Amino acid sequence: MAITLADLLSDPALGLVVEGTSEPPAQPIQWVAVTELEDPRPFLNGAEVVLTTGVRLKTGAAQRAFVRRVHEAGALAIGFGVGLTHRRIPAAVLAEAAAVGLPVVRVPYEVPFIAIGKRVADALSADHYAGLEDLLEGHAVLASALLGPGGLAALLDELARMLRTDVALFQYGACIARASRPRVGAGSPGVAAAPRAGTGVGSGPGAGAADPAAGDPAAWHRVPVATGLKDRCTLALAEPYGRTAVVDYAQSLISVELTNQARNRTGVRAAAGQLLEDVVRGTLAGAEAAARLAGSGIDTTLRHSVLIVDVASGQRRALRTLPLPDGWSRGVAGLVDDRLVLVLPAGSMPDPAELSRYLHGAGLTARVGVGGTYVQPNGLRWSYFEAREALQRGQSLNVADRLSLTSLLMASADVPLADLAAETLRPLEEFDDAHGAGLLATLQRYLDLDGSVAAVAADLGLHRNTIRYRLQQVVALTGYDPAVTADRVHLYLALRVRALG
């Protein structure tokens, strides 16, 4: 327990007596400073008891100046030793001390200053030792909570109890866990579930306090948590709370836990991605595929939907470790072609719009493609290619309408679609590169606008004869005439395969 001036005065072994009218402050004493300087300010830090015998304080002016300087330095009191230089505390010292509100204590001649210093030092040492014991106990409690079944949520729960304040953990711009301080008359503090994707707002017991994401920035203290990722991870603590080293230890534990979780997600997604890739490419099928998928948590006798998350090329590393919002962890996540593929039961899949908002809140330029719901391993293939085709719409959220012929063709790894598409379109690409003729763009718009030359001319701002001339060049270079139904289908599929990569 910290020692105060009142504690010193109550010690009969010291025999200290307050003289004057100023009341002893309740502020803890930080140290005892013995000085005979007229101006001790350079050697004071504040919150000390300044002990002196007044050897150099011969005049009233010097005595008053000494008191003012000690007060300016932030000292808590003056201990004046009598019987050596002065038989009693000088009246000028008492008058000036009363004027500035600084207590003055008479130290009897028979009491050495070192006894007062030792009394304060012993109290400070005991207080420091007790603090270390509390800190070590706090370390053990936090570590035990993290290693127990409650994991990270239990750690935050214990931290909120220790600090008696609300705490919240943010990663990728979203609140992934939070806990509330103990309430009077309530049971143990609860830990809120992770918030809805992208909102940054939790729910449950911890959500009643001001939200660190949207509330007053001055009401929350944020501590950065290093994970080795560009995830903007912070631990938020509601003000006011007592600054303590246990926060540093919690910060370290959270850092290690989130880093381990990220490494675990990387391994799991790589393994799941390899399995899903074998299924969608047709190299794993039938009963063997069903058994392997069941081992990864996908019961193919139930209807599942496939979602594909694609992000900008410079952000794809984040998909290896990105935590999913609440509700999305029920599915299986894997990496296929540097995209995050999610397989979720149709009956318990959250709203894909929430996932899209979460990705945006995480700072990712993302598109989500959603496939249909099917059973059996082949159904996963169809859903995957539906989702991949839906991505080409370019919106943040793209839902497939129905299974298309293009998706069915792309689902067959035995059909060399990419080679056929490249062979068909390569002459147009080379001609465009050499002459800037815009043949590919014209052909794409011609097919998109149902073969209407007038509509293409209006869309591209060109004359109709220019469009007709370009279409003749397409025929001459490829041998396929977009005005002929069979050739039009061939060119359309080639362009779709090219767009799907």
PDB file of N, CA, C and O in Angstrom, residues 146-170:
ATOM      1  N   LEU A 146      -6.393 -17.849 -21.863  1.00  0.00           N
ATOM      2  CA  LEU A 146      -6.147 -18.014 -23.289  1.00  0.00           C
ATOM      3  C   LEU A 146      -5.973 -19.479 -23.668  1.00  0.00           C
ATOM      4  O   LEU A 146      -6.456 -19.921 -24.715  1.00  0.00           O
ATOM      5  N   LEU A 147      -5.301 -20.252 -22.790  1.00  0.00           N
ATOM      6  CA  LEU A 147      -5.040 -21.660 -23.092  1.00  0.00           C
ATOM      7  C   LEU A 147      -6.239 -22.549 -22.789  1.00  0.00           C
ATOM      8  O   LEU A 147      -6.247 -23.723 -23.175  1.00  0.00           O
ATOM      9  N   GLY A 148      -7.231 -22.003 -22.090  1.00  0.00           N
ATOM     10  CA  GLY A 148      -8.422 -22.788 -21.758  1.00  0.00           C
ATOM     11  C   GLY A 148      -9.397 -22.840 -22.915  1.00  0.00           C
ATOM     12  O   GLY A 148      -9.131 -22.344 -24.019  1.00  0.00           O
ATOM     13  N   PRO A 149     -10.554 -23.426 -22.689  1.00  0.00           N
ATOM     14  CA  PRO A 149     -11.547 -23.579 -23.770  1.00  0.00           C
ATOM     15  C   PRO A 149     -12.099 -22.253 -24.281  1.00  0.00           C
ATOM     16  O   PRO A 149     -12.570 -22.175 -25.410  1.00  0.00           O
ATOM     17  N   GLY A 150     -12.055 -21.214 -23.444  1.00  0.00           N
ATOM     18  CA  GLY A 150     -12.606 -19.925 -23.874  1.00  0.00           C
ATOM     19  C   GLY A 150     -11.729 -19.177 -24.845  1.00  0.00           C
ATOM     20  O   GLY A 150     -12.203 -18.300 -25.564  1.00  0.00           O
ATOM     21  N   GLY A 151     -10.415 -19.479 -24.847  1.00  0.00           N
ATOM     22  CA  GLY A 151      -9.501 -18.855 -25.789  1.00  0.00           C
ATOM     23  C   GLY A 151      -9.426 -17.353 -25.659  1.00  0.00           C
ATOM     24  O   GLY A 151      -9.418 -16.786 -24.560  1.00  0.00           O
ATOM     25  N   LEU A 152      -9.372 -16.695 -26.802  1.00  0.00           N
ATOM     26  CA  LEU A 152      -9.198 -15.241 -26.844  1.00  0.00           C
ATOM     27  C   LEU A 152     -10.335 -14.503 -26.155  1.00  0.00           C
ATOM     28  O   LEU A 152     -10.116 -13.492 -25.483  1.00  0.00           O
ATOM     29  N   ALA A 153     -11.554 -14.996 -26.301  1.00  0.00           N
ATOM     30  CA  ALA A 153     -12.694 -14.338 -25.659  1.00  0.00           C
ATOM     31  C   ALA A 153     -12.557 -14.364 -24.141  1.00  0.00           C
ATOM     32  O   ALA A 153     -12.860 -13.391 -23.460  1.00  0.00           O
ATOM     33  N   ALA A 154     -12.084 -15.497 -23.594  1.00  0.00           N
ATOM     34  CA  ALA A 154     -11.903 -15.602 -22.148  1.00  0.00           C
ATOM     35  C   ALA A 154     -10.798 -14.664 -21.671  1.00  0.00           C
ATOM     36  O   ALA A 154     -10.888 -14.082 -20.584  1.00  0.00           O
ATOM     37  N   LEU A 155      -9.751 -14.515 -22.459  1.00  0.00           N
ATOM     38  CA  LEU A 155      -8.669 -13.588 -22.091  1.00  0.00           C
ATOM     39  C   LEU A 155      -9.217 -12.168 -21.987  1.00  0.00           C
ATOM     40  O   LEU A 155      -8.928 -11.444 -21.020  1.00  0.00           O
ATOM     41  N   LEU A 156     -10.000 -11.739 -22.957  1.00  0.00           N
ATOM     42  CA  LEU A 156     -10.562 -10.386 -22.910  1.00  0.00           C
ATOM     43  C   LEU A 156     -11.506 -10.231 -21.729  1.00  0.00           C
ATOM     44  O   LEU A 156     -11.584  -9.164 -21.107  1.00  0.00           O
ATOM     45  N   ASP A 157     -12.224 -11.291 -21.407  1.00  0.00           N
ATOM     46  CA  ASP A 157     -13.127 -11.270 -20.254  1.00  0.00           C
ATOM     47  C   ASP A 157     -12.342 -11.007 -18.967  1.00  0.00           C
ATOM     48  O   ASP A 157     -12.719 -10.163 -18.146  1.00  0.00           O
ATOM     49  N   GLU A 158     -11.241 -11.732 -18.793  1.00  0.00           N
ATOM     50  CA  GLU A 158     -10.411 -11.547 -17.596  1.00  0.00           C
ATOM     51  C   GLU A 158      -9.761 -10.168 -17.585  1.00  0.00           C
ATOM     52  O   GLU A 158      -9.647  -9.526 -16.535  1.00  0.00           O
ATOM     53  N   LEU A 159      -9.331  -9.696 -18.734  1.00  0.00           N
ATOM     54  CA  LEU A 159      -8.710  -8.369 -18.803  1.00  0.00           C
ATOM     55  C   LEU A 159      -9.713  -7.289 -18.423  1.00  0.00           C
ATOM     56  O   LEU A 159      -9.379  -6.341 -17.691  1.00  0.00           O
ATOM     57  N   ALA A 160     -10.953  -7.408 -18.890  1.00  0.00           N
ATOM     58  CA  ALA A 160     -11.985  -6.440 -18.519  1.00  0.00           C
ATOM     59  C   ALA A 160     -12.238  -6.464 -17.019  1.00  0.00           C
ATOM     60  O   ALA A 160     -12.460  -5.420 -16.393  1.00  0.00           O
ATOM     61  N   ARG A 161     -12.197  -7.661 -16.421  1.00  0.00           N
ATOM     62  CA  ARG A 161     -12.410  -7.765 -14.974  1.00  0.00           C
ATOM     63  C   ARG A 161     -11.260  -7.110 -14.214  1.00  0.00           C
ATOM     64  O   ARG A 161     -11.479  -6.385 -13.244  1.00  0.00           O
ATOM     65  N   MET A 162     -10.013  -7.357 -14.645  1.00  0.00           N
ATOM     66  CA  MET A 162      -8.853  -6.786 -13.952  1.00  0.00           C
ATOM     67  C   MET A 162      -8.837  -5.265 -14.032  1.00  0.00           C
ATOM     68  O   MET A 162      -8.566  -4.572 -13.051  1.00  0.00           O
ATOM     69  N   LEU A 163      -9.111  -4.735 -15.222  1.00  0.00           N
ATOM     70  CA  LEU A 163      -9.036  -3.294 -15.417  1.00  0.00           C
ATOM     71  C   LEU A 163     -10.331  -2.586 -15.038  1.00  0.00           C
ATOM     72  O   LEU A 163     -10.364  -1.362 -14.972  1.00  0.00           O
ATOM     73  N   ARG A 164     -11.401  -3.371 -14.838  1.00  0.00           N
ATOM     74  CA  ARG A 164     -12.718  -2.835 -14.534  1.00  0.00           C
ATOM     75  C   ARG A 164     -13.143  -1.818 -15.592  1.00  0.00           C
ATOM     76  O   ARG A 164     -13.578  -0.689 -15.297  1.00  0.00           O
ATOM     77  N   THR A 165     -13.009  -2.241 -16.842  1.00  0.00           N
ATOM     78  CA  THR A 165     -13.411  -1.393 -17.956  1.00  0.00           C
ATOM     79  C   THR A 165     -13.777  -2.275 -19.136  1.00  0.00           C
ATOM     80  O   THR A 165     -13.515  -3.481 -19.136  1.00  0.00           O
ATOM     81  N   ASP A 166     -14.405  -1.691 -20.147  1.00  0.00           N
ATOM     82  CA  ASP A 166     -14.757  -2.428 -21.356  1.00  0.00           C
ATOM     83  C   ASP A 166     -13.533  -2.527 -22.266  1.00  0.00           C
ATOM     84  O   ASP A 166     -12.747  -1.576 -22.380  1.00  0.00           O
ATOM     85  N   VAL A 167     -13.399  -3.660 -22.923  1.00  0.00           N
ATOM     86  CA  VAL A 167     -12.292  -3.860 -23.860  1.00  0.00           C
ATOM     87  C   VAL A 167     -12.861  -4.431 -25.156  1.00  0.00           C
ATOM     88  O   VAL A 167     -13.890  -5.109 -25.163  1.00  0.00           O
ATOM     89  N   ALA A 168     -12.184  -4.134 -26.267  1.00  0.00           N
ATOM     90  CA  ALA A 168     -12.611  -4.642 -27.573  1.00  0.00           C
ATOM     91  C   ALA A 168     -11.380  -4.869 -28.424  1.00  0.00           C
ATOM     92  O   ALA A 168     -10.388  -4.129 -28.325  1.00  0.00           O
ATOM     93  N   LEU A 169     -11.442  -5.885 -29.261  1.00  0.00           N
ATOM     94  CA  LEU A 169     -10.324  -6.234 -30.129  1.00  0.00           C
ATOM     95  C   LEU A 169     -10.752  -6.061 -31.581  1.00  0.00           C
ATOM     96  O   LEU A 169     -11.782  -6.602 -32.003  1.00  0.00           O
ATOM     97  N   PHE A 170      -9.970  -5.295 -32.335  1.00  0.00           N
ATOM     98  CA  PHE A 170     -10.283  -5.009 -33.733  1.00  0.00           C
ATOM     99  C   PHE A 170      -9.213  -5.583 -34.646  1.00  0.00           C
ATOM    100  O   PHE A 170      -8.013  -5.529 -34.343  1.00  0.00           O
TER     101      PHE A 170
END
